[in-house]
XYZ file of C-alpha atoms in Angstrom:
130
model
C -10.757 0.122 15.556
C -12.996 1.136 18.384
C -12.882 4.489 20.146
C -10.853 7.104 18.272
C -8.331 8.903 20.459
C -7.036 12.074 18.801
C -3.445 11.602 19.983
C -3.264 8.083 18.558
C -4.547 9.217 15.149
C -2.227 12.225 15.172
C 0.775 9.977 15.928
C -0.356 7.490 13.259
C -0.607 10.198 10.599
C 2.715 11.790 11.564
C 4.392 8.380 11.304
C 2.901 7.584 7.895
C 3.295 11.064 6.402
C 6.679 12.150 7.754
C 8.673 9.718 9.891
C 8.400 6.540 7.792
C 9.058 8.182 4.389
C 11.966 10.151 5.850
C 13.587 7.078 7.397
C 13.106 5.056 4.212
C 14.656 7.845 2.121
C 17.644 8.062 4.484
C 18.123 4.276 4.409
C 17.907 4.208 0.600
C 20.343 7.108 0.241
C 22.788 5.585 2.730
C 22.611 2.196 1.006
C 23.372 3.765 -2.371
C 26.258 5.863 -0.997
C 27.917 2.974 0.837
C 27.248 0.309 -1.814
C 30.125 -2.027 -2.645
C 30.194 -5.126 -4.810
C 28.916 -8.118 -2.801
C 31.280 -10.890 -1.790
C 31.049 -14.364 -0.333
C 34.110 -14.566 1.851
C 37.108 -13.892 -0.405
C 35.096 -14.537 -3.613
C 33.532 -11.548 -5.331
C 30.246 -12.040 -7.198
C 30.350 -11.444 -10.958
C 29.110 -8.128 -12.295
C 26.248 -9.781 -14.188
C 24.900 -11.204 -10.906
C 24.979 -7.770 -9.287
C 23.289 -6.281 -12.364
C 20.623 -9.001 -12.209
C 19.986 -8.197 -8.540
C 19.601 -4.488 -9.321
C 17.269 -5.328 -12.204
C 15.053 -7.457 -9.948
C 15.010 -4.698 -7.315
C 14.143 -1.972 -9.817
C 11.481 -4.105 -11.519
C 9.729 -4.718 -8.198
C 9.976 -1.187 -6.834
C 9.277 0.781 -10.031
C 5.543 0.016 -9.821
C 5.101 2.097 -6.678
C 5.802 5.486 -8.318
C 4.171 4.397 -11.603
C 0.877 3.532 -9.884
C 1.102 6.667 -7.729
C 1.522 8.844 -10.833
C -1.343 7.081 -12.615
C -3.656 7.466 -9.605
C -2.725 11.142 -9.355
C -3.294 11.714 -13.083
C -6.704 9.988 -12.985
C -7.840 11.694 -9.761
C -10.622 14.255 -9.920
C -9.914 17.743 -8.683
C -9.213 21.266 -9.895
C -5.983 21.951 -8.034
C -2.974 20.020 -6.767
C -4.284 19.539 -3.206
C -7.658 18.213 -4.360
C -6.052 15.786 -6.831
C -3.587 14.538 -4.210
C -6.348 14.102 -1.638
C -8.542 12.224 -4.140
C -5.637 10.006 -5.234
C -4.873 9.019 -1.629
C -8.486 8.289 -0.685
C -9.658 4.670 -0.725
C -12.623 3.460 -2.762
C -16.039 4.016 -1.147
C -16.685 0.263 -0.938
C -13.285 -0.536 0.555
C -13.349 -2.952 3.457
C -14.091 -6.591 4.155
C -16.106 -8.343 1.447
C -18.418 -10.202 3.805
C -20.690 -8.165 6.053
C -20.032 -10.409 9.055
C -16.322 -9.459 8.950
C -17.055 -5.728 8.837
C -17.670 -5.195 12.517
C -18.623 -1.789 13.860
C -16.142 0.168 11.773
C -17.621 -0.764 8.362
C -21.286 -0.840 9.404
C -22.316 2.172 7.256
C -20.056 1.470 4.286
C -21.682 0.416 1.010
C -20.978 -3.208 0.155
C -19.546 -4.184 -3.194
C -21.928 -7.167 -3.249
C -24.731 -4.717 -4.114
C -23.219 -4.195 -7.585
C -25.324 -6.286 -10.032
C -22.371 -6.758 -12.397
C -20.174 -8.322 -9.734
C -19.763 -12.056 -9.379
C -21.429 -13.383 -6.253
C -20.020 -16.145 -4.061
C -22.049 -19.345 -4.088
C -22.433 -21.016 -0.718
C -22.608 -24.780 -0.986
C -25.351 -25.108 1.618
C -27.639 -23.075 -0.695
C -27.264 -25.495 -3.606
C -30.019 -28.080 -3.740
C -29.293 -31.533 -5.064
C -30.997 -32.531 -8.299
Protein backbone atom coordinates (compact mmCIF):
# COMPACT_ATOMS: atom_id res chain seq x y z
CA UNK A 1 0.00 0.00 0.00
CA UNK A 2 1.36 3.38 -0.88
CA UNK A 3 4.36 4.00 -3.11
CA UNK A 4 5.42 0.93 -5.09
CA UNK A 5 9.13 0.20 -4.86
CA UNK A 6 10.25 -2.25 -7.55
CA UNK A 7 12.64 -4.15 -5.27
CA UNK A 8 9.94 -4.75 -2.67
CA UNK A 9 7.51 -6.11 -5.27
CA UNK A 10 10.23 -8.23 -6.85
CA UNK A 11 11.12 -9.73 -3.44
CA UNK A 12 7.42 -10.28 -2.66
CA UNK A 13 6.83 -12.14 -5.93
CA UNK A 14 9.99 -14.23 -5.59
CA UNK A 15 8.91 -15.24 -2.07
CA UNK A 16 5.38 -16.19 -3.12
CA UNK A 17 6.32 -17.89 -6.40
CA UNK A 18 9.52 -19.72 -5.47
CA UNK A 19 10.77 -19.55 -1.88
CA UNK A 20 7.54 -20.29 0.02
CA UNK A 21 6.35 -23.18 -2.20
CA UNK A 22 9.84 -24.69 -2.18
CA UNK A 23 10.16 -24.53 1.60
CA UNK A 24 6.67 -25.96 2.09
CA UNK A 25 7.42 -28.82 -0.31
CA UNK A 26 10.68 -29.60 1.52
CA UNK A 27 8.93 -29.53 4.91
CA UNK A 28 6.14 -31.80 3.64
CA UNK A 29 8.60 -34.24 2.08
CA UNK A 30 10.79 -34.30 5.20
CA UNK A 31 7.76 -34.84 7.44
CA UNK A 32 6.60 -37.78 5.33
CA UNK A 33 10.09 -39.35 5.20
CA UNK A 34 10.72 -39.06 8.94
CA UNK A 35 7.17 -39.92 10.07
CA UNK A 36 6.85 -42.33 12.98
CA UNK A 37 3.79 -43.38 14.94
CA UNK A 38 3.01 -40.74 17.60
CA UNK A 39 3.48 -41.53 21.27
CA UNK A 40 2.60 -39.98 24.59
CA UNK A 41 5.56 -40.87 26.75
CA UNK A 42 5.84 -44.67 26.70
CA UNK A 43 2.27 -45.12 25.37
CA UNK A 44 1.82 -45.42 21.62
CA UNK A 45 -1.39 -44.07 20.06
CA UNK A 46 -3.65 -46.64 18.38
CA UNK A 47 -3.50 -46.98 14.62
CA UNK A 48 -7.11 -45.82 14.22
CA UNK A 49 -6.23 -42.51 15.92
CA UNK A 50 -3.31 -41.97 13.56
CA UNK A 51 -5.54 -42.86 10.60
CA UNK A 52 -8.17 -40.40 11.85
CA UNK A 53 -5.52 -37.66 12.09
CA UNK A 54 -4.36 -38.34 8.52
CA UNK A 55 -7.97 -38.32 7.33
CA UNK A 56 -8.61 -34.93 8.95
CA UNK A 57 -5.39 -33.55 7.44
CA UNK A 58 -6.17 -34.85 3.95
CA UNK A 59 -9.79 -33.66 4.10
CA UNK A 60 -8.67 -30.12 4.97
CA UNK A 61 -5.79 -29.88 2.51
CA UNK A 62 -7.36 -31.66 -0.49
CA UNK A 63 -9.49 -28.60 -1.32
CA UNK A 64 -6.46 -26.51 -2.26
CA UNK A 65 -5.51 -28.52 -5.38
CA UNK A 66 -9.17 -29.26 -6.19
CA UNK A 67 -10.08 -25.56 -6.28
CA UNK A 68 -6.86 -24.74 -8.15
CA UNK A 69 -7.69 -27.33 -10.83
CA UNK A 70 -11.28 -26.08 -11.10
CA UNK A 71 -10.16 -22.45 -11.42
CA UNK A 72 -7.63 -23.46 -14.07
CA UNK A 73 -10.22 -25.49 -16.00
CA UNK A 74 -12.75 -22.63 -15.93
CA UNK A 75 -10.21 -19.92 -16.81
CA UNK A 76 -10.41 -18.24 -20.19
CA UNK A 77 -7.40 -18.43 -22.46
CA UNK A 78 -6.09 -20.18 -25.55
CA UNK A 79 -2.82 -21.52 -24.18
CA UNK A 80 -1.41 -22.74 -20.88
CA UNK A 81 0.16 -19.40 -19.86
CA UNK A 82 -3.02 -17.42 -20.52
CA UNK A 83 -5.17 -19.91 -18.59
CA UNK A 84 -2.75 -19.94 -15.65
CA UNK A 85 -2.57 -16.14 -15.60
CA UNK A 86 -6.38 -15.85 -15.73
CA UNK A 87 -6.81 -18.47 -12.99
CA UNK A 88 -4.43 -16.61 -10.66
CA UNK A 89 -5.97 -13.18 -11.25
CA UNK A 90 -8.44 -11.85 -8.67
CA UNK A 91 -11.97 -10.77 -9.54
CA UNK A 92 -12.28 -7.22 -10.91
CA UNK A 93 -14.38 -6.12 -7.93
CA UNK A 94 -12.04 -7.63 -5.35
CA UNK A 95 -11.29 -5.41 -2.38
CA UNK A 96 -13.05 -3.94 0.62
CA UNK A 97 -16.84 -3.93 0.39
CA UNK A 98 -17.32 -0.44 1.77
CA UNK A 99 -15.86 2.47 -0.18
CA UNK A 100 -14.59 4.18 2.97
CA UNK A 101 -12.31 1.19 3.68
CA UNK A 102 -10.84 1.19 0.17
CA UNK A 103 -8.32 3.95 0.65
CA UNK A 104 -6.12 5.10 -2.20
CA UNK A 105 -5.32 1.64 -3.51
CA UNK A 106 -8.92 0.69 -4.44
CA UNK A 107 -10.08 4.14 -5.56
CA UNK A 108 -10.55 3.16 -9.25
CA UNK A 109 -11.83 -0.37 -8.67
CA UNK A 110 -15.47 -1.11 -9.51
CA UNK A 111 -17.57 -1.73 -6.42
CA UNK A 112 -19.67 -4.84 -6.07
CA UNK A 113 -22.44 -2.69 -4.55
CA UNK A 114 -23.20 -1.44 -8.08
CA UNK A 115 -24.58 -4.87 -9.02
CA UNK A 116 -28.42 -4.59 -8.91
CA UNK A 117 -28.82 -8.28 -8.04
CA UNK A 118 -26.66 -8.03 -4.94
CA UNK A 119 -28.12 -7.64 -1.48
CA UNK A 120 -27.46 -4.21 -0.04
CA UNK A 121 -26.64 -3.52 3.61
CA UNK A 122 -29.32 -1.59 5.47
CA UNK A 123 -28.03 1.07 7.82
CA UNK A 124 -30.23 1.51 10.86
CA UNK A 125 -29.97 5.30 10.84
CA UNK A 126 -31.69 5.28 7.41
CA UNK A 127 -34.77 3.44 8.68
CA UNK A 128 -37.57 5.77 9.68
CA UNK A 129 -39.90 4.81 12.49
CA UNK A 130 -43.52 4.15 11.58
